[in-house]
Amino acid sequence: MKKSMKTQFLLLVAALAVGCGAPKELPNGGIWPDDSGVHVNAHGGGILKQGDTYYWYGQFMIEGELGNTAQVGVSCYSSKDLLNWKNEGIALAVSEDPGSDIAKGSIIERPKVIYNARTGKYVMWFHLELLGNGYKSARCGIAVSDTPTGPFTYLRSMRPNAGHYALNATPYHKRNDNYPPAQRFTGGVLPSPIDQGNMNIHGRDMAGGQMSRDMNLFVDTDGSAYLIHASEENSTLHISRLTDDYLDTDSLYVRLFPGRFHEAPAMFKRGGKYYMITSDCTGWAPNAARSMCADEILGEWRELGNPCVGEDADLTFHGQSTYVLQVGEGDAARYIFMADRWTPENAIDGRYLWLPISFEGERPVIRWQDTFCGLK
Ligand code: GAL
């Protein structure tokens, strides 16, 4: 109690110090006041641009460790300059019904919203862990709205691609039916790097759907959308194409980097190539980011190393990727790396790092900056 009041006081003092007017820049790792002077509460977030407005969706966290679970829902903020954020309220509220998939106390992480021009709907996907099941559910939750700020209507949850193998599944994965049970992974602690010879997690989950924890969405220039998700007990990334209405996966998907344990994927496209920035797999604790590139989204991906340089680059400046925002088009396009600095002991106090991405050849490079300067 003492700690939470102190935190609240510090947040207030910091907000007043920054001022509730129109900030010209936001302090990376500091307090980012919204239109009422309260620190923006949109963790693990992502951005949707519609017209000249940016919408920021994220996990609304409360104080203490309980705040890491979904006590309120998914928040939404709007801005025209990426610096002044108006609190638009809760876009998707948790349910008071303990039997609901999105019951209060479930885990709702990394919500992302995309707009479907064919259906005119705003579609939200998020990582969902059912109430009381720890991180074992590994499901996707899906919700829709007619407006960007919601309220979104919860549709359902699922594990992606049930009944289908990945495009690049091997005969090893497909002989699941007659595989000796002792050689199939059935749960427990997963050694890293994973021994692919002993653990056919992909085959194990073929019928019921593939696991999906840390996730993101990406809409390609042709309007097709993809789910990028940490699957197979977090050991292997999957990229899954969505159906035309963006409400499901369409069973076309690939497995990437088996046994590399990438988390927190954030995809973007530049000069016709696809990029991702990810993290290692160490829970809330920061680790070194990774980057990768491909000529085709479902094609061969190659790792390019840690994009961060400078002091604390090996800890992603104490942050973890959540989204890469493209600002502008074509040669004028710029890319903003968005990361969370988690504070799991007091979830509400998590901070944001938004840093520009530069390029050395094809390699993305991220350097620390004290402030985020918006569209400039
Ligand atoms: C991280 C993940 C977060 C959250 C956390 C829980 O690795 O990126 O989104 O799931 O683990 O420990």
mmCIF file of C-alpha atoms and ligand atoms in Angstrom:
data_model
loop_
_atom_site.group_PDB
_atom_site.id
_atom_site.type_symbol
_atom_site.label_atom_id
_atom_site.label_comp_id
_atom_site.label_asym_id
_atom_site.label_seq_id
_atom_site.Cartn_x
_atom_site.Cartn_y
_atom_site.Cartn_z
ATOM 1 C CA MET A 1 0.000 0.000 0.000
ATOM 2 C CA LYS A 2 2.812 2.334 1.033
ATOM 3 C CA LYS A 3 4.656 1.597 -2.192
ATOM 4 C CA SER A 4 1.617 2.113 -4.393
ATOM 5 C CA MET A 5 0.875 5.547 -2.899
ATOM 6 C CA LYS A 6 4.490 6.560 -3.313
ATOM 7 C CA THR A 7 4.419 5.473 -6.944
ATOM 8 C CA GLN A 8 1.235 7.408 -7.547
ATOM 9 C CA PHE A 9 2.751 10.490 -6.008
ATOM 10 C CA LEU A 10 5.888 10.188 -8.130
ATOM 11 C CA LEU A 11 3.792 9.755 -11.265
ATOM 12 C CA LEU A 12 1.837 12.892 -10.400
ATOM 13 C CA VAL A 13 4.956 14.957 -9.651
ATOM 14 C CA ALA A 14 6.582 13.811 -12.870
ATOM 15 C CA ALA A 15 3.457 14.557 -14.872
ATOM 16 C CA LEU A 16 3.281 18.061 -13.418
ATOM 17 C CA ALA A 17 6.981 18.583 -14.101
ATOM 18 C CA VAL A 18 6.514 17.653 -17.735
ATOM 19 C CA GLY A 19 3.371 19.734 -17.824
ATOM 20 C CA CYS A 20 -0.009 18.742 -19.169
ATOM 21 C CA GLY A 21 0.193 21.114 -22.108
ATOM 22 C CA ALA A 22 1.593 20.106 -25.456
ATOM 23 C CA PRO A 23 4.862 18.228 -25.047
ATOM 24 C CA LYS A 24 7.440 18.743 -27.785
ATOM 25 C CA GLU A 25 9.125 15.508 -26.885
ATOM 26 C CA LEU A 26 8.613 12.571 -24.546
ATOM 27 C CA PRO A 27 11.319 11.247 -22.192
ATOM 28 C CA ASN A 28 12.272 7.686 -23.080
ATOM 29 C CA GLY A 29 11.923 5.659 -19.893
ATOM 30 C CA GLY A 30 10.130 8.561 -18.129
ATOM 31 C CA ILE A 31 6.529 9.534 -17.566
ATOM 32 C CA TRP A 32 4.447 10.043 -20.698
ATOM 33 C CA PRO A 33 1.456 12.148 -19.614
ATOM 34 C CA ASP A 34 -1.830 11.772 -21.476
ATOM 35 C CA ASP A 35 -4.299 14.633 -21.971
ATOM 36 C CA SER A 36 -5.150 14.613 -18.283
ATOM 37 C CA GLY A 37 -1.555 14.399 -17.061
ATOM 38 C CA VAL A 38 -1.667 10.684 -16.212
ATOM 39 C CA HIS A 39 1.065 8.335 -17.458
ATOM 40 C CA VAL A 40 -0.140 6.550 -20.620
ATOM 41 C CA ASN A 41 -1.324 3.063 -19.696
ATOM 42 C CA ALA A 42 -0.941 1.030 -22.900
ATOM 43 C CA HIS A 43 1.738 -1.617 -22.409
ATOM 44 C CA GLY A 44 2.757 -4.237 -24.949
ATOM 45 C CA GLY A 45 1.041 -1.931 -27.393
ATOM 46 C CA GLY A 46 0.761 -1.253 -31.080
ATOM 47 C CA ILE A 47 -0.367 1.572 -33.333
ATOM 48 C CA LEU A 48 -3.039 1.865 -36.012
ATOM 49 C CA LYS A 49 -3.095 4.942 -38.242
ATOM 50 C CA GLN A 50 -6.444 5.964 -39.701
ATOM 51 C CA GLY A 51 -6.555 9.241 -41.660
ATOM 52 C CA ASP A 52 -4.336 11.667 -39.782
ATOM 53 C CA THR A 53 -4.876 9.999 -36.399
ATOM 54 C CA TYR A 54 -2.694 7.452 -34.652
ATOM 55 C CA TYR A 55 -4.409 5.049 -32.256
ATOM 56 C CA TRP A 56 -2.295 3.391 -29.594
ATOM 57 C CA TYR A 57 -3.729 0.189 -28.080
ATOM 58 C CA GLY A 58 -2.147 -1.630 -25.160
ATOM 59 C CA GLN A 59 -2.534 -3.564 -21.944
ATOM 60 C CA PHE A 60 -4.128 -1.414 -19.235
ATOM 61 C CA MET A 61 -2.202 -2.398 -16.130
ATOM 62 C CA ILE A 62 -2.973 -1.681 -12.508
ATOM 63 C CA GLU A 63 -0.680 -1.395 -9.499
ATOM 64 C CA GLY A 64 1.301 -4.235 -8.004
ATOM 65 C CA GLU A 65 1.981 -7.693 -9.389
ATOM 66 C CA LEU A 66 -1.733 -8.234 -9.919
ATOM 67 C CA GLY A 67 -1.432 -5.581 -12.623
ATOM 68 C CA ASN A 68 0.288 -8.087 -14.883
ATOM 69 C CA THR A 69 -3.048 -9.852 -15.259
ATOM 70 C CA ALA A 70 -6.037 -8.391 -17.071
ATOM 71 C CA GLN A 71 -8.012 -6.511 -14.424
ATOM 72 C CA VAL A 72 -9.448 -3.871 -16.754
ATOM 73 C CA GLY A 73 -8.809 -4.646 -20.420
ATOM 74 C CA VAL A 74 -7.241 -3.060 -23.482
ATOM 75 C CA SER A 75 -6.801 0.702 -23.520
ATOM 76 C CA CYS A 76 -6.839 3.095 -26.463
ATOM 77 C CA TYR A 77 -5.235 6.529 -26.888
ATOM 78 C CA SER A 78 -5.277 8.796 -29.925
ATOM 79 C CA SER A 79 -2.846 11.392 -31.249
ATOM 80 C CA LYS A 80 -2.100 13.399 -34.357
ATOM 81 C CA ASP A 81 1.577 13.953 -33.560
ATOM 82 C CA LEU A 82 2.617 10.880 -31.509
ATOM 83 C CA LEU A 83 3.367 13.198 -28.569
ATOM 84 C CA ASN A 84 -0.008 14.403 -27.311
ATOM 85 C CA TRP A 85 -2.102 11.388 -26.416
ATOM 86 C CA LYS A 86 -5.819 11.628 -25.667
ATOM 87 C CA ASN A 87 -7.180 8.898 -23.438
ATOM 88 C CA GLU A 88 -9.997 7.233 -25.425
ATOM 89 C CA GLY A 89 -10.837 4.842 -22.595
ATOM 90 C CA ILE A 90 -11.061 1.068 -22.568
ATOM 91 C CA ALA A 91 -11.442 -0.411 -26.059
ATOM 92 C CA LEU A 92 -12.004 -3.985 -24.855
ATOM 93 C CA ALA A 93 -13.177 -4.555 -21.304
ATOM 94 C CA VAL A 94 -12.601 -7.753 -19.342
ATOM 95 C CA SER A 95 -15.704 -9.708 -18.379
ATOM 96 C CA GLU A 96 -17.014 -9.988 -14.824
ATOM 97 C CA ASP A 97 -18.171 -13.531 -15.707
ATOM 98 C CA PRO A 98 -15.441 -15.920 -14.468
ATOM 99 C CA GLY A 99 -16.487 -18.380 -17.181
ATOM 100 C CA SER A 100 -15.681 -15.941 -19.961
ATOM 101 C CA ASP A 101 -12.469 -16.367 -21.995
ATOM 102 C CA ILE A 102 -11.630 -12.769 -21.135
ATOM 103 C CA ALA A 103 -12.626 -12.996 -17.481
ATOM 104 C CA LYS A 104 -11.157 -10.451 -15.095
ATOM 105 C CA GLY A 105 -7.840 -11.986 -13.977
ATOM 106 C CA SER A 106 -7.130 -13.747 -17.247
ATOM 107 C CA ILE A 107 -4.003 -12.656 -19.104
ATOM 108 C CA ILE A 108 -4.446 -10.359 -22.093
ATOM 109 C CA GLU A 109 -1.148 -9.297 -23.636
ATOM 110 C CA ARG A 110 0.232 -7.447 -26.655
ATOM 111 C CA PRO A 111 -3.129 -6.378 -28.173
ATOM 112 C CA LYS A 112 -2.911 -5.182 -31.778
ATOM 113 C CA VAL A 113 -5.598 -3.647 -34.009
ATOM 114 C CA ILE A 114 -5.763 -3.594 -37.802
ATOM 115 C CA TYR A 115 -8.420 -2.172 -40.117
ATOM 116 C CA ASN A 116 -10.072 -4.366 -42.717
ATOM 117 C CA ALA A 117 -11.056 -2.234 -45.731
ATOM 118 C CA ARG A 118 -13.186 -5.054 -47.215
ATOM 119 C CA THR A 119 -15.432 -5.419 -44.177
ATOM 120 C CA GLY A 120 -15.039 -1.939 -42.688
ATOM 121 C CA LYS A 121 -14.224 -3.527 -39.307
ATOM 122 C CA TYR A 122 -11.465 -2.830 -36.826
ATOM 123 C CA VAL A 123 -10.041 -6.180 -35.793
ATOM 124 C CA MET A 124 -8.157 -6.747 -32.538
ATOM 125 C CA TRP A 125 -5.946 -9.769 -31.819
ATOM 126 C CA PHE A 126 -4.214 -10.436 -28.533
ATOM 127 C CA HIS A 127 -2.366 -13.113 -26.606
ATOM 128 C CA LEU A 128 -4.869 -14.736 -24.257
ATOM 129 C CA GLU A 129 -4.247 -16.955 -21.262
ATOM 130 C CA LEU A 130 -7.421 -18.287 -19.690
ATOM 131 C CA LEU A 131 -8.157 -17.545 -16.044
ATOM 132 C CA GLY A 132 -6.296 -19.769 -13.605
ATOM 133 C CA ASN A 133 -4.233 -21.556 -16.239
ATOM 134 C CA GLY A 134 -0.939 -19.682 -15.943
ATOM 135 C CA TYR A 135 0.642 -19.383 -19.395
ATOM 136 C CA LYS A 136 -0.483 -22.843 -20.520
ATOM 137 C CA SER A 137 -3.416 -21.836 -22.736
ATOM 138 C CA ALA A 138 -1.273 -19.986 -25.337
ATOM 139 C CA ARG A 139 -4.286 -18.808 -27.347
ATOM 140 C CA CYS A 140 -5.228 -15.930 -29.609
ATOM 141 C CA GLY A 141 -8.188 -13.751 -28.681
ATOM 142 C CA ILE A 142 -10.090 -11.890 -31.410
ATOM 143 C CA ALA A 143 -12.455 -8.908 -31.093
ATOM 144 C CA VAL A 144 -14.065 -6.470 -33.567
ATOM 145 C CA SER A 145 -15.444 -2.958 -33.648
ATOM 146 C CA ASP A 146 -17.012 -0.559 -36.148
ATOM 147 C CA THR A 147 -14.949 2.305 -34.777
ATOM 148 C CA PRO A 148 -11.263 2.532 -33.868
ATOM 149 C CA THR A 149 -11.903 3.450 -30.249
ATOM 150 C CA GLY A 150 -14.446 0.692 -29.685
ATOM 151 C CA PRO A 151 -15.939 -0.674 -27.577
ATOM 152 C CA PHE A 152 -14.731 -3.861 -29.252
ATOM 153 C CA THR A 153 -16.924 -6.951 -29.171
ATOM 154 C CA TYR A 154 -15.102 -10.090 -28.120
ATOM 155 C CA LEU A 155 -15.606 -12.879 -30.681
ATOM 156 C CA ARG A 156 -13.663 -15.963 -29.614
ATOM 157 C CA SER A 157 -10.293 -17.472 -28.824
ATOM 158 C CA MET A 158 -8.388 -20.239 -30.536
ATOM 159 C CA ARG A 159 -5.042 -21.791 -31.264
ATOM 160 C CA PRO A 160 -4.063 -21.028 -34.856
ATOM 161 C CA ASN A 161 -3.988 -23.408 -37.810
ATOM 162 C CA ALA A 162 -5.689 -26.432 -36.231
ATOM 163 C CA GLY A 163 -5.551 -29.412 -38.562
ATOM 164 C CA HIS A 164 -2.770 -28.059 -40.775
ATOM 165 C CA TYR A 165 0.982 -28.488 -40.836
ATOM 166 C CA ALA A 166 3.253 -25.546 -41.597
ATOM 167 C CA LEU A 167 4.320 -25.105 -45.231
ATOM 168 C CA ASN A 168 7.851 -26.004 -44.205
ATOM 169 C CA ALA A 169 6.987 -28.855 -41.844
ATOM 170 C CA THR A 170 9.268 -31.808 -42.450
ATOM 171 C CA PRO A 171 8.468 -35.505 -42.764
ATOM 172 C CA TYR A 172 9.713 -35.762 -39.184
ATOM 173 C CA HIS A 173 6.837 -33.559 -37.977
ATOM 174 C CA LYS A 174 4.300 -35.422 -40.079
ATOM 175 C CA ARG A 175 5.022 -38.889 -38.770
ATOM 176 C CA ASN A 176 3.375 -37.818 -35.539
ATOM 177 C CA ASP A 177 0.795 -40.610 -35.778
ATOM 178 C CA ASN A 178 3.288 -43.412 -35.278
ATOM 179 C CA TYR A 179 6.003 -41.596 -33.396
ATOM 180 C CA PRO A 180 7.243 -43.295 -30.215
ATOM 181 C CA PRO A 181 5.504 -41.411 -27.367
ATOM 182 C CA ALA A 182 8.701 -41.246 -25.335
ATOM 183 C CA GLN A 183 10.241 -39.122 -28.036
ATOM 184 C CA ARG A 184 7.447 -36.603 -28.176
ATOM 185 C CA PHE A 185 7.514 -33.537 -26.010
ATOM 186 C CA THR A 186 4.656 -33.673 -23.549
ATOM 187 C CA GLY A 187 5.341 -30.625 -21.410
ATOM 188 C CA GLY A 188 7.582 -29.551 -18.597
ATOM 189 C CA VAL A 189 10.797 -27.610 -18.813
ATOM 190 C CA LEU A 190 12.051 -27.192 -22.328
ATOM 191 C CA PRO A 191 15.811 -27.323 -22.733
ATOM 192 C CA SER A 192 17.305 -24.589 -24.849
ATOM 193 C CA PRO A 193 18.473 -24.935 -27.530
ATOM 194 C CA ILE A 194 15.706 -27.381 -28.172
ATOM 195 C CA ASP A 195 16.642 -30.885 -29.213
ATOM 196 C CA GLN A 196 14.560 -31.132 -32.364
ATOM 197 C CA GLY A 197 15.401 -34.802 -32.597
ATOM 198 C CA ASN A 198 13.390 -35.547 -29.497
ATOM 199 C CA MET A 199 10.599 -33.022 -29.430
ATOM 200 C CA ASN A 200 8.001 -32.860 -32.111
ATOM 201 C CA ILE A 201 5.927 -30.044 -30.637
ATOM 202 C CA HIS A 202 4.691 -28.994 -34.054
ATOM 203 C CA GLY A 203 3.313 -32.457 -34.724
ATOM 204 C CA ARG A 204 1.908 -32.714 -31.210
ATOM 205 C CA ASP A 205 -0.186 -29.564 -31.724
ATOM 206 C CA MET A 206 -1.221 -30.124 -35.338
ATOM 207 C CA ALA A 207 -4.731 -31.334 -34.561
ATOM 208 C CA GLY A 208 -5.649 -28.863 -31.827
ATOM 209 C CA GLY A 209 -3.850 -25.805 -33.200
ATOM 210 C CA GLN A 210 -0.429 -24.292 -32.652
ATOM 211 C CA MET A 211 0.505 -22.423 -29.497
ATOM 212 C CA SER A 212 0.495 -18.619 -29.683
ATOM 213 C CA ARG A 213 2.031 -16.466 -26.960
ATOM 214 C CA ASP A 214 3.944 -13.234 -27.771
ATOM 215 C CA MET A 215 2.349 -12.017 -30.977
ATOM 216 C CA ASN A 216 1.954 -9.208 -33.439
ATOM 217 C CA LEU A 217 0.019 -8.400 -36.601
ATOM 218 C CA PHE A 218 1.352 -7.107 -39.893
ATOM 219 C CA VAL A 219 -0.640 -5.824 -42.880
ATOM 220 C CA ASP A 220 1.256 -6.113 -46.145
ATOM 221 C CA THR A 221 1.073 -3.555 -48.953
ATOM 222 C CA ASP A 222 -1.381 -5.811 -50.852
ATOM 223 C CA GLY A 223 -3.793 -5.837 -47.899
ATOM 224 C CA SER A 224 -3.042 -9.385 -46.778
ATOM 225 C CA ALA A 225 -2.486 -9.635 -43.043
ATOM 226 C CA TYR A 226 -0.335 -11.937 -40.952
ATOM 227 C CA LEU A 227 -0.111 -13.112 -37.366
ATOM 228 C CA ILE A 228 3.441 -13.473 -36.081
ATOM 229 C CA HIS A 229 3.568 -15.577 -32.932
ATOM 230 C CA ALA A 230 5.898 -17.355 -30.551
ATOM 231 C CA SER A 231 4.825 -20.988 -30.853
ATOM 232 C CA GLU A 232 5.943 -24.513 -29.960
ATOM 233 C CA GLU A 233 6.551 -23.723 -26.255
ATOM 234 C CA ASN A 234 8.112 -20.402 -27.376
ATOM 235 C CA SER A 235 10.899 -22.268 -29.169
ATOM 236 C CA THR A 236 9.842 -21.411 -32.720
ATOM 237 C CA LEU A 237 8.264 -18.386 -34.405
ATOM 238 C CA HIS A 238 5.322 -18.895 -36.724
ATOM 239 C CA ILE A 239 4.040 -16.506 -39.391
ATOM 240 C CA SER A 240 0.422 -17.264 -40.247
ATOM 241 C CA ARG A 241 -1.583 -15.599 -43.011
ATOM 242 C CA LEU A 242 -5.015 -14.333 -41.967
ATOM 243 C CA THR A 243 -8.261 -14.893 -43.840
ATOM 244 C CA ASP A 244 -9.573 -12.021 -45.991
ATOM 245 C CA ASP A 245 -11.761 -10.766 -43.132
ATOM 246 C CA TYR A 246 -8.772 -10.893 -40.723
ATOM 247 C CA LEU A 247 -10.842 -12.918 -38.247
ATOM 248 C CA ASP A 248 -8.951 -16.212 -38.506
ATOM 249 C CA THR A 249 -5.751 -17.782 -39.750
ATOM 250 C CA ASP A 250 -6.161 -19.333 -43.187
ATOM 251 C CA SER A 251 -3.890 -22.372 -42.607
ATOM 252 C CA LEU A 252 -0.994 -21.029 -44.702
ATOM 253 C CA TYR A 253 1.914 -20.647 -42.315
ATOM 254 C CA VAL A 254 5.615 -21.188 -41.799
ATOM 255 C CA ARG A 255 7.882 -22.120 -38.899
ATOM 256 C CA LEU A 256 10.926 -19.885 -38.398
ATOM 257 C CA PHE A 257 14.152 -20.400 -36.482
ATOM 258 C CA PRO A 258 13.276 -23.656 -34.661
ATOM 259 C CA GLY A 259 14.829 -23.701 -31.202
ATOM 260 C CA ARG A 260 15.900 -20.022 -31.230
ATOM 261 C CA PHE A 261 13.257 -18.880 -28.726
ATOM 262 C CA HIS A 262 12.373 -15.522 -30.273
ATOM 263 C CA GLU A 263 9.758 -13.463 -28.418
ATOM 264 C CA ALA A 264 8.126 -10.041 -28.822
ATOM 265 C CA PRO A 265 8.110 -10.017 -32.640
ATOM 266 C CA ALA A 266 7.629 -6.671 -34.425
ATOM 267 C CA MET A 267 7.502 -6.740 -38.237
ATOM 268 C CA PHE A 268 7.886 -3.995 -40.814
ATOM 269 C CA LYS A 269 8.568 -3.645 -44.530
ATOM 270 C CA ARG A 270 11.187 -1.449 -46.145
ATOM 271 C CA GLY A 271 12.225 -1.244 -49.776
ATOM 272 C CA GLY A 272 10.301 -4.421 -50.606
ATOM 273 C CA LYS A 273 12.030 -6.450 -47.875
ATOM 274 C CA TYR A 274 10.457 -7.712 -44.666
ATOM 275 C CA TYR A 275 12.119 -7.141 -41.309
ATOM 276 C CA MET A 276 11.498 -8.257 -37.780
ATOM 277 C CA ILE A 277 12.868 -7.188 -34.466
ATOM 278 C CA THR A 278 12.411 -9.698 -31.661
ATOM 279 C CA SER A 279 13.746 -10.438 -28.188
ATOM 280 C CA ASP A 280 15.216 -13.457 -26.494
ATOM 281 C CA CYS A 281 13.013 -15.383 -24.063
ATOM 282 C CA THR A 282 13.673 -14.254 -20.466
ATOM 283 C CA GLY A 283 10.230 -13.270 -19.183
ATOM 284 C CA TRP A 284 9.914 -9.663 -17.988
ATOM 285 C CA ALA A 285 13.695 -9.316 -17.673
ATOM 286 C CA PRO A 286 15.397 -7.505 -20.557
ATOM 287 C CA ASN A 287 17.761 -9.261 -22.935
ATOM 288 C CA ALA A 288 19.495 -8.564 -26.237
ATOM 289 C CA ALA A 289 17.172 -7.837 -29.161
ATOM 290 C CA ARG A 290 17.548 -9.619 -32.489
ATOM 291 C CA SER A 291 16.787 -8.578 -36.047
ATOM 292 C CA MET A 292 16.048 -10.494 -39.206
ATOM 293 C CA CYS A 293 15.157 -9.959 -42.814
ATOM 294 C CA ALA A 294 13.434 -11.776 -45.711
ATOM 295 C CA ASP A 295 12.610 -11.140 -49.356
ATOM 296 C CA GLU A 296 9.269 -12.899 -49.022
ATOM 297 C CA ILE A 297 7.139 -12.878 -45.927
ATOM 298 C CA LEU A 298 6.664 -16.661 -45.911
ATOM 299 C CA GLY A 299 10.107 -17.252 -47.400
ATOM 300 C CA GLU A 300 13.582 -17.687 -45.997
ATOM 301 C CA TRP A 301 14.404 -15.417 -43.075
ATOM 302 C CA ARG A 302 17.974 -14.642 -42.064
ATOM 303 C CA GLU A 303 19.150 -13.244 -38.756
ATOM 304 C CA LEU A 304 21.041 -9.947 -38.793
ATOM 305 C CA GLY A 305 22.074 -9.752 -35.144
ATOM 306 C CA ASN A 306 21.354 -7.323 -32.328
ATOM 307 C CA PRO A 307 20.087 -4.063 -33.855
ATOM 308 C CA CYS A 308 20.904 -2.064 -30.717
ATOM 309 C CA VAL A 309 24.273 -0.343 -30.357
ATOM 310 C CA GLY A 310 25.864 1.623 -27.513
ATOM 311 C CA GLU A 311 25.560 1.405 -23.755
ATOM 312 C CA ASP A 312 23.091 -1.268 -22.573
ATOM 313 C CA ALA A 313 22.606 -2.487 -26.145
ATOM 314 C CA ASP A 314 22.875 -6.039 -24.822
ATOM 315 C CA LEU A 315 19.746 -5.335 -22.728
ATOM 316 C CA THR A 316 17.797 -3.435 -25.412
ATOM 317 C CA PHE A 317 18.255 -0.360 -23.174
ATOM 318 C CA HIS A 318 16.264 -2.297 -20.537
ATOM 319 C CA GLY A 319 13.306 -2.657 -22.871
ATOM 320 C CA GLN A 320 11.595 -5.276 -25.022
ATOM 321 C CA SER A 321 10.129 -4.813 -28.501
ATOM 322 C CA THR A 322 6.395 -4.419 -28.923
ATOM 323 C CA TYR A 323 5.889 -2.763 -32.332
ATOM 324 C CA VAL A 324 7.643 -0.993 -35.189
ATOM 325 C CA LEU A 325 5.735 2.025 -36.442
ATOM 326 C CA GLN A 326 6.253 3.168 -40.027
ATOM 327 C CA VAL A 327 5.798 6.901 -40.530
ATOM 328 C CA GLY A 328 5.589 8.105 -44.162
ATOM 329 C CA GLU A 329 5.799 6.080 -47.335
ATOM 330 C CA GLY A 330 8.387 4.964 -49.876
ATOM 331 C CA ASP A 331 11.811 6.607 -49.699
ATOM 332 C CA ALA A 332 10.516 9.061 -47.084
ATOM 333 C CA ALA A 333 9.437 6.254 -44.730
ATOM 334 C CA ARG A 334 10.891 6.293 -41.226
ATOM 335 C CA TYR A 335 10.608 3.545 -38.640
ATOM 336 C CA ILE A 336 10.139 3.849 -34.902
ATOM 337 C CA PHE A 337 11.106 0.987 -32.622
ATOM 338 C CA MET A 338 8.611 0.818 -29.760
ATOM 339 C CA ALA A 339 9.639 -1.059 -26.623
ATOM 340 C CA ASP A 340 8.335 -1.659 -23.110
ATOM 341 C CA ARG A 341 10.429 -1.248 -20.013
ATOM 342 C CA TRP A 342 8.494 -3.625 -17.785
ATOM 343 C CA THR A 343 8.137 -3.187 -14.008
ATOM 344 C CA PRO A 344 6.443 -6.481 -13.077
ATOM 345 C CA GLU A 345 6.492 -5.731 -9.328
ATOM 346 C CA ASN A 346 4.310 -2.691 -10.021
ATOM 347 C CA ALA A 347 2.911 -3.246 -13.499
ATOM 348 C CA ILE A 348 1.282 0.174 -13.898
ATOM 349 C CA ASP A 349 4.684 1.865 -13.731
ATOM 350 C CA GLY A 350 6.017 0.299 -16.959
ATOM 351 C CA ARG A 351 7.720 2.808 -19.225
ATOM 352 C CA TYR A 352 8.072 3.285 -22.971
ATOM 353 C CA LEU A 353 11.089 3.598 -25.243
ATOM 354 C CA TRP A 354 10.425 4.843 -28.760
ATOM 355 C CA LEU A 355 13.633 5.009 -30.753
ATOM 356 C CA PRO A 356 14.296 5.692 -34.434
ATOM 357 C CA ILE A 357 15.633 2.847 -36.567
ATOM 358 C CA SER A 358 18.444 3.686 -38.975
ATOM 359 C CA PHE A 359 19.961 1.289 -41.501
ATOM 360 C CA GLU A 360 23.514 0.261 -42.237
ATOM 361 C CA GLY A 361 23.154 -1.566 -45.513
ATOM 362 C CA GLU A 362 20.182 -3.825 -44.887
ATOM 363 C CA ARG A 363 20.866 -4.041 -41.158
ATOM 364 C CA PRO A 364 18.558 -2.101 -38.816
ATOM 365 C CA VAL A 365 20.371 -0.111 -36.138
ATOM 366 C CA ILE A 366 18.842 1.323 -32.961
ATOM 367 C CA ARG A 367 20.651 3.888 -30.804
ATOM 368 C CA TRP A 368 19.547 5.283 -27.474
ATOM 369 C CA GLN A 369 17.977 8.746 -27.430
ATOM 370 C CA ASP A 370 16.900 10.546 -24.265
ATOM 371 C CA THR A 371 13.695 11.751 -25.844
ATOM 372 C CA PHE A 372 11.215 10.737 -28.488
ATOM 373 C CA CYS A 373 10.530 13.698 -30.757
ATOM 374 C CA GLY A 374 7.363 12.572 -32.517
ATOM 375 C CA LEU A 375 6.977 13.047 -36.231
ATOM 376 C CA LYS A 376 10.086 15.229 -36.579
HETATM 377 C C1 GAL B 1 7.699 -12.028 -21.660
HETATM 378 C C2 GAL B 1 6.720 -11.628 -22.731
HETATM 379 C C3 GAL B 1 5.667 -10.752 -22.098
HETATM 380 C C4 GAL B 1 5.032 -11.525 -20.962
HETATM 381 C C5 GAL B 1 6.089 -11.977 -19.985
HETATM 382 C C6 GAL B 1 5.519 -12.814 -18.858
HETATM 383 O O1 GAL B 1 8.697 -12.858 -22.169
HETATM 384 O O2 GAL B 1 7.374 -10.945 -23.770
HETATM 385 O O3 GAL B 1 4.721 -10.366 -23.068
HETATM 386 O O4 GAL B 1 4.373 -12.641 -21.484
HETATM 387 O O5 GAL B 1 7.075 -12.739 -20.647
HETATM 388 O O6 GAL B 1 6.535 -13.336 -18.054
#
